[in-house]
Coordinates of N, CA and C in Angstrom, one line a residue:
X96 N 111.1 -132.2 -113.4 CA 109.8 -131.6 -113.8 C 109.2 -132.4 -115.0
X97 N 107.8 -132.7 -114.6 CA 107.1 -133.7 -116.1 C 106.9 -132.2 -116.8
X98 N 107.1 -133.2 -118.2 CA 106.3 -132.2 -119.2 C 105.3 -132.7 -119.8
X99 N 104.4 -132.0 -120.6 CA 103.3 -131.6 -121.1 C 103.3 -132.6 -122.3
X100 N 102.1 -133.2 -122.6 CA 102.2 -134.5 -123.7 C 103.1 -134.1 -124.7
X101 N 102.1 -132.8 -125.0 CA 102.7 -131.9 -126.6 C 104.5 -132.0 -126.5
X102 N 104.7 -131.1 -125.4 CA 106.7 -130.6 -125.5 C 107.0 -132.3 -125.2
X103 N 106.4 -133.3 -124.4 CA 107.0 -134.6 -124.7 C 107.1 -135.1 -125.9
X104 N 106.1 -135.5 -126.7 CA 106.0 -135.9 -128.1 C 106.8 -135.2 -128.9
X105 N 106.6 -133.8 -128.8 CA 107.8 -133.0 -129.7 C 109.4 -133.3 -129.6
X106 N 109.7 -133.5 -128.7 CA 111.1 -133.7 -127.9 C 111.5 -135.3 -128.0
X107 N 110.6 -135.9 -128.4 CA 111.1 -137.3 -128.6 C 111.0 -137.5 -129.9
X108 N 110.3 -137.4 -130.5 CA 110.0 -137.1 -132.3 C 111.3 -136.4 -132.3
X109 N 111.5 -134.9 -132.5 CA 112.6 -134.4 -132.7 C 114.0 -135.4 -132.1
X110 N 114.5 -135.8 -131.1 CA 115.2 -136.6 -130.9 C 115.4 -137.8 -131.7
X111 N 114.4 -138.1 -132.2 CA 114.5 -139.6 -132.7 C 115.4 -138.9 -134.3
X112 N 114.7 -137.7 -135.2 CA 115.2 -137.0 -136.2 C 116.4 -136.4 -135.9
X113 N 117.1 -136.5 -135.0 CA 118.5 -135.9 -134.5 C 119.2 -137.3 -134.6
X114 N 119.0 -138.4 -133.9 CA 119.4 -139.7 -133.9 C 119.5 -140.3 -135.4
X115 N 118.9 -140.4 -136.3 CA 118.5 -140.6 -137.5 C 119.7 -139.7 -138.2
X116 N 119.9 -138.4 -138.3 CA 121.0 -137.9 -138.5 C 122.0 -138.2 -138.7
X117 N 122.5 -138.1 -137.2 CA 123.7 -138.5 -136.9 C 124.2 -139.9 -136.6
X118 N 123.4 -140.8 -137.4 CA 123.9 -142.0 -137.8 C 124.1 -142.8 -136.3
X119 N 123.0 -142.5 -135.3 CA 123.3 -143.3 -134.5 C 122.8 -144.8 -133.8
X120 N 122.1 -145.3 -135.0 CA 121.7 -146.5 -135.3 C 121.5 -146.4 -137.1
X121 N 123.2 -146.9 -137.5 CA 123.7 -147.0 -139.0 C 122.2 -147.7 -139.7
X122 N 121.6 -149.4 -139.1 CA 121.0 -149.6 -139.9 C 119.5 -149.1 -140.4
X123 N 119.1 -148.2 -139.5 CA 118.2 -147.5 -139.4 C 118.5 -145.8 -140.5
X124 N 119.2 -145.3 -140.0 CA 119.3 -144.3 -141.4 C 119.9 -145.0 -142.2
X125 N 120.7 -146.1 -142.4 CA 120.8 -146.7 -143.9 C 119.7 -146.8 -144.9
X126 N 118.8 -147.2 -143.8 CA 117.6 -148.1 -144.5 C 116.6 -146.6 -145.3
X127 N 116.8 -145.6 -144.2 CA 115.9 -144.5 -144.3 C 116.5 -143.9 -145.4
X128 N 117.9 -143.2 -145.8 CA 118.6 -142.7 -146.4 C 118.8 -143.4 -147.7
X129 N 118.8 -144.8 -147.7 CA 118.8 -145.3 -149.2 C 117.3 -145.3 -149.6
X130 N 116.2 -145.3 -149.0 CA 114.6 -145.3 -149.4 C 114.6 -144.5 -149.9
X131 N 115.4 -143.0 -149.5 CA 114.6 -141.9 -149.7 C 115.1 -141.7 -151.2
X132 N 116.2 -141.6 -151.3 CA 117.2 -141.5 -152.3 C 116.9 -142.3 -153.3
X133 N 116.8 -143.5 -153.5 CA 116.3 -144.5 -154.2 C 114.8 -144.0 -154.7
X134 N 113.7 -143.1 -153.9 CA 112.3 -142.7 -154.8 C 113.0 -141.2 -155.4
X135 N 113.8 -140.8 -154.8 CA 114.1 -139.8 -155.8 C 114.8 -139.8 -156.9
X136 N 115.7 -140.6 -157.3 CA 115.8 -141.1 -158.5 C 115.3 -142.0 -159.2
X137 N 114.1 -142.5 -158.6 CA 113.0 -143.4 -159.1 C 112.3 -141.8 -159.8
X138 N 112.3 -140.2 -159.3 CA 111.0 -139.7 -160.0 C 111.9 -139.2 -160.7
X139 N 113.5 -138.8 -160.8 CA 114.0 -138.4 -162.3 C 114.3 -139.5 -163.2
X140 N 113.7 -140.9 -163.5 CA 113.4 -141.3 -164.2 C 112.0 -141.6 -164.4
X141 N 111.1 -141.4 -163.6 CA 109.7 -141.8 -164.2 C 108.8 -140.9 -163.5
X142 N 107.5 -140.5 -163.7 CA 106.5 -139.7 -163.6 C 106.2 -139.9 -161.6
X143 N 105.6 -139.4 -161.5 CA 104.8 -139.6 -159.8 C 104.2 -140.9 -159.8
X144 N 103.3 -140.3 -161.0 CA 102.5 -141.2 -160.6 C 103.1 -142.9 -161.1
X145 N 103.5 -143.2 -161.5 CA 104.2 -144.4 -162.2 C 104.8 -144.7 -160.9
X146 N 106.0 -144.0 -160.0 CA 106.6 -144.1 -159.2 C 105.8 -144.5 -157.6
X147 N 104.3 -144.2 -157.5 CA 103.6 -144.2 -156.5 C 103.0 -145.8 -157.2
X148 N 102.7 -146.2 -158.3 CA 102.0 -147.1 -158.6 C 102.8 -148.2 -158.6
X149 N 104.2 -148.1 -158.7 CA 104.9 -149.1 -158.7 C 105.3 -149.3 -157.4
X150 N 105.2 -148.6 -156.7 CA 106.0 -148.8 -154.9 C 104.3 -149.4 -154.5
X151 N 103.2 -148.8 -155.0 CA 101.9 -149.8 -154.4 C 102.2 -151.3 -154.4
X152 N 102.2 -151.8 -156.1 CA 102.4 -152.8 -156.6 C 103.8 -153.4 -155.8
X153 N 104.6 -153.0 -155.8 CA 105.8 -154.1 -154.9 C 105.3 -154.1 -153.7
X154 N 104.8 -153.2 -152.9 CA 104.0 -153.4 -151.4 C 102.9 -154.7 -151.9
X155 N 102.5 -154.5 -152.4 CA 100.7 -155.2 -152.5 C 101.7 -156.9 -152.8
X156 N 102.7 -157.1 -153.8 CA 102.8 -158.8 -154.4 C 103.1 -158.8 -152.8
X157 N 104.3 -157.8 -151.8 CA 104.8 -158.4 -150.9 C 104.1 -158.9 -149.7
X158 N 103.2 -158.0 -149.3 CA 101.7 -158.6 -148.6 C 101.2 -159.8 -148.5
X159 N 100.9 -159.6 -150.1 CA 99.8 -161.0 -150.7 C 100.3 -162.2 -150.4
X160 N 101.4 -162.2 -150.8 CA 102.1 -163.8 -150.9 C 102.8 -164.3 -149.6
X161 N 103.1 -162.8 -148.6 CA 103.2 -163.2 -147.2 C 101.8 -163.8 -147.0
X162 N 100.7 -163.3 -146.9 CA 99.3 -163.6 -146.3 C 99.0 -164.7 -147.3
X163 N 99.1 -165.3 -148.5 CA 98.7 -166.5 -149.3 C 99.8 -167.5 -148.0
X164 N 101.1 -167.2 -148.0 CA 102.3 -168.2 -147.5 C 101.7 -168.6 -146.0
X165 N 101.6 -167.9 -145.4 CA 101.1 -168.3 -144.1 C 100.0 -169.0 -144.2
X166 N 98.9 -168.7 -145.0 CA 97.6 -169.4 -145.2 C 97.6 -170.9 -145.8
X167 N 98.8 -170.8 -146.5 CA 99.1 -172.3 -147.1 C 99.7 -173.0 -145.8
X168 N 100.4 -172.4 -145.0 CA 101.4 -172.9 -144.1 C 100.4 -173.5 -142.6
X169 N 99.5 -172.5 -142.5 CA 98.6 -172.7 -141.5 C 97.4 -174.2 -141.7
X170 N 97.1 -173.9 -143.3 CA 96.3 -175.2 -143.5 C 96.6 -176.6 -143.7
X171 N 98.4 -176.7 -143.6 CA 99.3 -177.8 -143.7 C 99.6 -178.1 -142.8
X172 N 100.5 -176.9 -141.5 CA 100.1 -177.7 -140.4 C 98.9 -177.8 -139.7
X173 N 98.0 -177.4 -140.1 CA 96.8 -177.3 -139.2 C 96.6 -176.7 -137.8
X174 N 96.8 -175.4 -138.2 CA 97.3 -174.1 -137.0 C 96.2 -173.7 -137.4
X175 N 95.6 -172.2 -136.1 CA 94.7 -171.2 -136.8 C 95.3 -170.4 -135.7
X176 N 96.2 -169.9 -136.4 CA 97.2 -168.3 -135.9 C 96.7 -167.2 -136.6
X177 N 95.4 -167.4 -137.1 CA 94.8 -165.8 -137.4 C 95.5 -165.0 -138.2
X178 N 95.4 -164.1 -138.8 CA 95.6 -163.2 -139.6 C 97.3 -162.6 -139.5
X179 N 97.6 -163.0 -140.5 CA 99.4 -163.0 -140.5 C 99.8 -161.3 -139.9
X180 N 98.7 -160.5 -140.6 CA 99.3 -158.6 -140.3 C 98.0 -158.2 -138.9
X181 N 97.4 -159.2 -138.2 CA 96.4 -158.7 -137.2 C 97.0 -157.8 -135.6
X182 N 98.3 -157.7 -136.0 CA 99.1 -157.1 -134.5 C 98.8 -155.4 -135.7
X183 N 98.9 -155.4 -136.5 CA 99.7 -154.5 -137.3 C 98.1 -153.6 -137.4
X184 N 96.8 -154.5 -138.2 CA 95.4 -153.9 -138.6 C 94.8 -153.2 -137.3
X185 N 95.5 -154.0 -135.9 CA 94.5 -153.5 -134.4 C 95.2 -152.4 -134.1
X186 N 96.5 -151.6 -134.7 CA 97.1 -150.4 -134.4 C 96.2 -149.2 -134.5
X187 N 96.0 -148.5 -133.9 CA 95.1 -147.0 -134.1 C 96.0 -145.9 -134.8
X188 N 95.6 -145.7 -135.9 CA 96.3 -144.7 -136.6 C 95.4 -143.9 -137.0
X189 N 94.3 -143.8 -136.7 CA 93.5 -141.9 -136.9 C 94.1 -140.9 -136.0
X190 N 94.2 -140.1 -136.3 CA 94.4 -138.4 -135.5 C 93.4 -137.9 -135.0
X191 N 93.9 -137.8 -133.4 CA 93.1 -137.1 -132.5 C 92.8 -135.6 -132.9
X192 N 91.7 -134.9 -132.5 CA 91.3 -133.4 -132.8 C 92.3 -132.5 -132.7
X193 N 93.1 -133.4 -131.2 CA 94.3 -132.4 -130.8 C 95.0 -132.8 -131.4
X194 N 95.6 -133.5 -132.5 CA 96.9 -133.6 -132.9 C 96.5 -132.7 -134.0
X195 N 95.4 -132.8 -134.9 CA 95.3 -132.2 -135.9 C 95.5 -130.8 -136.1
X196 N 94.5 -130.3 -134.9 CA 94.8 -128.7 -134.0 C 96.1 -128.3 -134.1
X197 N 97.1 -129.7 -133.4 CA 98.1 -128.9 -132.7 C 98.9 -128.8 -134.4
X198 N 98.7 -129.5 -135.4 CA 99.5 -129.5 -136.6 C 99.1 -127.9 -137.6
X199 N 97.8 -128.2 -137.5 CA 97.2 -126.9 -138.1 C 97.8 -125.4 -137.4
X200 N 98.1 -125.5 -136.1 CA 98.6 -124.5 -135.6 C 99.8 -124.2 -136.0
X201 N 100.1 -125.1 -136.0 CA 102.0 -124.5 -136.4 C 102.3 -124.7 -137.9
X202 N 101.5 -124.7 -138.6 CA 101.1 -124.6 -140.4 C 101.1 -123.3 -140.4
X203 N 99.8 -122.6 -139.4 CA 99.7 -121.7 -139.7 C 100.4 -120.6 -138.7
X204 N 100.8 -121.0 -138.2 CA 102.3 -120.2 -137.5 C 103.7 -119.7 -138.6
X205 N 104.0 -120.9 -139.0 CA 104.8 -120.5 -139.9 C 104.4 -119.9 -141.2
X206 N 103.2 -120.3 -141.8 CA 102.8 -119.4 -142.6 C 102.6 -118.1 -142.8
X207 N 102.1 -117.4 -141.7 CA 102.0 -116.5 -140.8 C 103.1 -115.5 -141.1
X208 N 104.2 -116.3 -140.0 CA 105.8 -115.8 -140.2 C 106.3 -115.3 -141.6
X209 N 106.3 -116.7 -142.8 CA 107.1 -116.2 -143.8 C 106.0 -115.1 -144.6
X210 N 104.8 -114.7 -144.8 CA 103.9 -114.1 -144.9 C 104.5 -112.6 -144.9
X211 N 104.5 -112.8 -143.4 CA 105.1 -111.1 -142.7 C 106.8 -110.9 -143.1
X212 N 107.7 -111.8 -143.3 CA 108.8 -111.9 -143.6 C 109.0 -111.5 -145.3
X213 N 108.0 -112.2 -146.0 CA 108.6 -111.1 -147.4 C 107.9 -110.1 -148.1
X214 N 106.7 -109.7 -146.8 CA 106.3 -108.4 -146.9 C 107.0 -107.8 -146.3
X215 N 107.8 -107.9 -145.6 CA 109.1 -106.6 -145.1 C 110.5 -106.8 -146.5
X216 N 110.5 -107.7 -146.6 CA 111.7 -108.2 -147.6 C 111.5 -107.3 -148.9
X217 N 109.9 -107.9 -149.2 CA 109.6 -106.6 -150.5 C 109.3 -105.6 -150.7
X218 N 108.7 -105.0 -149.6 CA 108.2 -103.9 -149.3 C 109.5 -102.9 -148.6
X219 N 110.9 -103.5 -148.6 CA 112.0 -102.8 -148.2 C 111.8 -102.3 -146.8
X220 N 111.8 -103.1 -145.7 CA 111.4 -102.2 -144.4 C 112.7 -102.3 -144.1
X221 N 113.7 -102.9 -144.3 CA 115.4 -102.8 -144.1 C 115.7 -102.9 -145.5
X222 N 116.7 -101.7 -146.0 CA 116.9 -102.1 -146.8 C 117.8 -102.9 -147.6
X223 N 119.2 -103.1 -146.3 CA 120.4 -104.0 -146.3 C 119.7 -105.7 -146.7
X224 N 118.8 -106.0 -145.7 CA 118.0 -107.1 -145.6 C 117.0 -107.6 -146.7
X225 N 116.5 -106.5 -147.7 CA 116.2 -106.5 -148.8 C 117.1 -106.6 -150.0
X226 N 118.6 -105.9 -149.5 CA 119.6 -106.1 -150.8 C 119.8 -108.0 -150.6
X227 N 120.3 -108.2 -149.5 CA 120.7 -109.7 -149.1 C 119.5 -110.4 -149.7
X228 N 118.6 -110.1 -149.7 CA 117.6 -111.1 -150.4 C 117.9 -111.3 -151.7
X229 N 117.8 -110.2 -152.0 CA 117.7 -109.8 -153.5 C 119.3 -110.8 -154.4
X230 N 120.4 -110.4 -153.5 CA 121.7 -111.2 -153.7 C 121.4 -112.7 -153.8
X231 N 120.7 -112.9 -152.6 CA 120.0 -114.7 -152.8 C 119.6 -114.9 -154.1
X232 N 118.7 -114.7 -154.7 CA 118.0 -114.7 -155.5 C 118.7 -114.7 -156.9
X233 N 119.1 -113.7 -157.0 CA 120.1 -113.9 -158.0 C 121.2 -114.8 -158.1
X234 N 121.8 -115.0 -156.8 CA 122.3 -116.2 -157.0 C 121.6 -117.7 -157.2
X235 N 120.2 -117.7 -157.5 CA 119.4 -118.8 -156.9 C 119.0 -119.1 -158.6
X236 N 119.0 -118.0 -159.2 CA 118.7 -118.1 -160.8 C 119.6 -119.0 -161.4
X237 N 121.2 -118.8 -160.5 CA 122.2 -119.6 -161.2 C 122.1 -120.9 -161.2
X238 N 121.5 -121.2 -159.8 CA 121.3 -122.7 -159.1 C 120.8 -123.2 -160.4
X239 N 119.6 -122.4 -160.1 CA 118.6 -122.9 -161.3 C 118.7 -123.4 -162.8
X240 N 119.5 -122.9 -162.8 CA 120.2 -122.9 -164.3 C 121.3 -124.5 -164.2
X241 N 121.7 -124.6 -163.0 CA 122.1 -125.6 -163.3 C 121.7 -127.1 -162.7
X242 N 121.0 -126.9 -161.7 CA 120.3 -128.1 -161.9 C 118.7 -127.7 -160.9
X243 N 117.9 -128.8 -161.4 CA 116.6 -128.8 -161.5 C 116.1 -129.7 -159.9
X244 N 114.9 -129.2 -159.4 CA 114.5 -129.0 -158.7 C 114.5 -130.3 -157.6
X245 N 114.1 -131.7 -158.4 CA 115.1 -133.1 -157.8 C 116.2 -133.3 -157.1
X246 N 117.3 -132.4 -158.7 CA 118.7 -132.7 -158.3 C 118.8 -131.7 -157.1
X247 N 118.0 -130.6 -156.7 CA 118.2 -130.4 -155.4 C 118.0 -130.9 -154.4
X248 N 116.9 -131.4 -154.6 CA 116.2 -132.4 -153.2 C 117.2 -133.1 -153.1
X249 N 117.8 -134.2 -153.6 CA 118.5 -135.2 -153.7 C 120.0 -134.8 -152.9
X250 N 120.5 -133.8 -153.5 CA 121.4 -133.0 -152.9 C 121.2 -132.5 -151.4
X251 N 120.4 -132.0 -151.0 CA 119.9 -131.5 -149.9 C 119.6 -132.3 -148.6
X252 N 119.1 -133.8 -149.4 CA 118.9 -135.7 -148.5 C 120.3 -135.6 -148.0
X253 N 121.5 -136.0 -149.2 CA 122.5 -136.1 -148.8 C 123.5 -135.6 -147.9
X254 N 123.2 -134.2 -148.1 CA 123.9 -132.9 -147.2 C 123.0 -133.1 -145.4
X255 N 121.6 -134.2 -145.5 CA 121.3 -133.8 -144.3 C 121.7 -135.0 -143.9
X256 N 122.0 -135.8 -144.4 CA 122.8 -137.5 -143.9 C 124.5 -137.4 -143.3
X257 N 125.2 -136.1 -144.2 CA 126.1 -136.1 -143.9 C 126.9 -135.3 -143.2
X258 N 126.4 -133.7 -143.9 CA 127.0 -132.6 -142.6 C 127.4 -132.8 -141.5
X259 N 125.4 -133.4 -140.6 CA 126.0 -133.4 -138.7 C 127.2 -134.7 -138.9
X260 N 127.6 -135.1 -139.9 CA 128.8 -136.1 -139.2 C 130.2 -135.6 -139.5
X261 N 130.1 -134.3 -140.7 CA 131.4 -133.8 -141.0 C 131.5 -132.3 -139.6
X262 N 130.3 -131.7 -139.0 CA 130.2 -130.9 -138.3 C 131.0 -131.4 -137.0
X263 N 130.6 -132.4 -136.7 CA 130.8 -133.3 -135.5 C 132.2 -133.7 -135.4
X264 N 132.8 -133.9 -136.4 CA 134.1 -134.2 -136.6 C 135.3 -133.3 -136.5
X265 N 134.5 -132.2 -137.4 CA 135.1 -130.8 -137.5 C 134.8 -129.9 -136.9
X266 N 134.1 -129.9 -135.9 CA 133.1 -128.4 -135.2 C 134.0 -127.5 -134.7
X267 N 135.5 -127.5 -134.3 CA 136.1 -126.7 -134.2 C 136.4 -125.9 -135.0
X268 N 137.2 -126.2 -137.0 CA 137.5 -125.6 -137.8 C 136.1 -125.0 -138.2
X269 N 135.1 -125.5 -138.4 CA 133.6 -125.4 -139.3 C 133.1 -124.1 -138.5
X270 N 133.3 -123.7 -137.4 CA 132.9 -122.8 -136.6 C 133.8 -121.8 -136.1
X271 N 135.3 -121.9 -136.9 CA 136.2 -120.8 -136.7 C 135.8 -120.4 -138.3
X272 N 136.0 -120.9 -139.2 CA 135.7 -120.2 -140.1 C 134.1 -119.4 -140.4
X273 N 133.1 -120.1 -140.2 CA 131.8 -119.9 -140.2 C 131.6 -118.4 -138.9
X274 N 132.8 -118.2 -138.0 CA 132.8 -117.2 -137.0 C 133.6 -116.0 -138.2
X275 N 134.4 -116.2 -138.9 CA 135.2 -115.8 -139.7 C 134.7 -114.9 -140.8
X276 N 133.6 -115.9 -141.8 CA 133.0 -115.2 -142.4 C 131.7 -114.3 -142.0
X277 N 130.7 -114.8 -140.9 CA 130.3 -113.8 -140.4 C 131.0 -112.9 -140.1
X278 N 131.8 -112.4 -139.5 CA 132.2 -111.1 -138.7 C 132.5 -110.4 -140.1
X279 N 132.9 -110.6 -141.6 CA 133.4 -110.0 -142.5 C 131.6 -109.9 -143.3
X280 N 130.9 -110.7 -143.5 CA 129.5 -109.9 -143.4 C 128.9 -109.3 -142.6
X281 N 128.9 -108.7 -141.6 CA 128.7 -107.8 -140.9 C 129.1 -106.3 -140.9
X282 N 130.5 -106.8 -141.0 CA 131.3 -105.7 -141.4 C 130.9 -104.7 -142.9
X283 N 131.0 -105.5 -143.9 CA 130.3 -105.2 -144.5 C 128.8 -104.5 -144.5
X284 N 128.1 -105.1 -144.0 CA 126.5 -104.9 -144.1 C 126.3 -103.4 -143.1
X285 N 127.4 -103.5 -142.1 CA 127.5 -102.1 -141.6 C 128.1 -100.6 -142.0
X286 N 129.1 -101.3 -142.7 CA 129.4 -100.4 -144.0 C 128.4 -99.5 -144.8
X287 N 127.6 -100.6 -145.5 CA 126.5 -99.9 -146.2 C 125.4 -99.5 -145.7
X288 N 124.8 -99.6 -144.3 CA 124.3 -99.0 -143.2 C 124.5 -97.6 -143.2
X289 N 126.3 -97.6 -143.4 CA 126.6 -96.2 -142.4 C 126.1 -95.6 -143.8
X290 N 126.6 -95.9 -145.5 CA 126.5 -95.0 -146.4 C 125.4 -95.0 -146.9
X291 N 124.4 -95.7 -147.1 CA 123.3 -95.8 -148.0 C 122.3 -95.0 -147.0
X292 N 121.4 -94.0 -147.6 CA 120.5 -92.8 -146.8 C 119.4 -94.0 -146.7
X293 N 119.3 -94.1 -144.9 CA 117.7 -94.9 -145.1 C 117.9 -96.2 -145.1
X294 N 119.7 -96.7 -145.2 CA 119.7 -98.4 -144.7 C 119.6 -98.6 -143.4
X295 N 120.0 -97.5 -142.3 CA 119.8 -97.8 -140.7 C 118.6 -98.8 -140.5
X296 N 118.5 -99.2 -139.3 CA 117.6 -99.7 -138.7 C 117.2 -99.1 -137.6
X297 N 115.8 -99.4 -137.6 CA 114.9 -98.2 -137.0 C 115.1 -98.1 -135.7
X298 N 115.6 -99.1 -134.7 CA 115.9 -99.6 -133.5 C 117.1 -98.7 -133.0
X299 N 118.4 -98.1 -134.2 CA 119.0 -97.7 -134.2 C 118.9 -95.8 -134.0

């Protein structure tokens, strides 16, 4: 059965970010994973903007002097091979109405979502699901306390380069314990269900 441009494009995009993951062309997430890593310790040492102005500047000498090199090269041998980046300038890179549409929709989809999600959270419409937040949070102070908002990103790059490969290795143990500790939060969380007046759920 064909699919629909949109569920194609999404399914191959997503695919390509599943592939990228799990390291299934090394020099490709090498390349991606040392970039990313590399501007993030480019901004815990220097500002945005310094960090955006200097990645201009090494882009722009590396351009120029490709496009000066060829231009010398072309007028020596006496070629006219046209414009060294002209495959690259005739690429169409505006966004169609529908792309924009289809982005703005799921912006505001999820918006939407987490919107309604911590007006129940704050507004205590469960209250178990309100204490668990609230547990988050406090433990999130601690985060906070000890490292700063970079050192997470950075941390977070890493853990998404390497997990699916320790997952993948380990999916049996990773998922007997991860079965493990859920069933003992649950347990829990139904515990305080049975005792706390008003923790049920309404479904219940």
């Amino acid at each position: 059965m064909d699919c629909g441009k949109k569920e194609c494009s999404w399914s191959s995009w997503k695919g390509q970010v599943v592939d990228l993951l799990h390291w299934r062309d090394v020099r490709q997430s090498g390349l991606l994973f040392g970039s990313v890593l590399l501007l993030l310790f480019s901004l815990t040492q220097f500002s945005v903007v310094s960090v955006v102005a200097y990645l201009a500047l090494a882009t722009l000498s590396a351009t120029i002097s490709f496009r000066v090199y060829k231009s010398v090269l072309q007028a020596v041998q006496k070629t006219d091979e046209g414009h060294p980046f002209k495959a690259y300038l005739e690429v169409e890179i505006a966004m169609s109405p529908e792309q924009i549409s289809k982005y703005v929709d799921k912006v505001q989809l999820y918006v939407n979502y987490t919107l309604k999600e911590l007006r129940r959270l704050f507004l205590v419409q469960d209250l178990v699901d309100s204490i668990k937040f609230a547990v988050l949070m406090w433990l999130l102070t601690y985060v906070g306390a000890l490292f700063n908002g970079l050192t997470l990103l950075i941390l977070a790059v890493v853990s998404m380069f390497s997990m699916p490969l320790v997952y993948e290795k380990y999916q049996t143990q990773i998922d007997q314990y991860v079965g493990l500790v859920r069933t003992q939060v649950n347990t829990i969380m139904g515990k305080i269900r049975e005792k706390v007046p008003g923790a049920k759920r309404k479904d219940e």
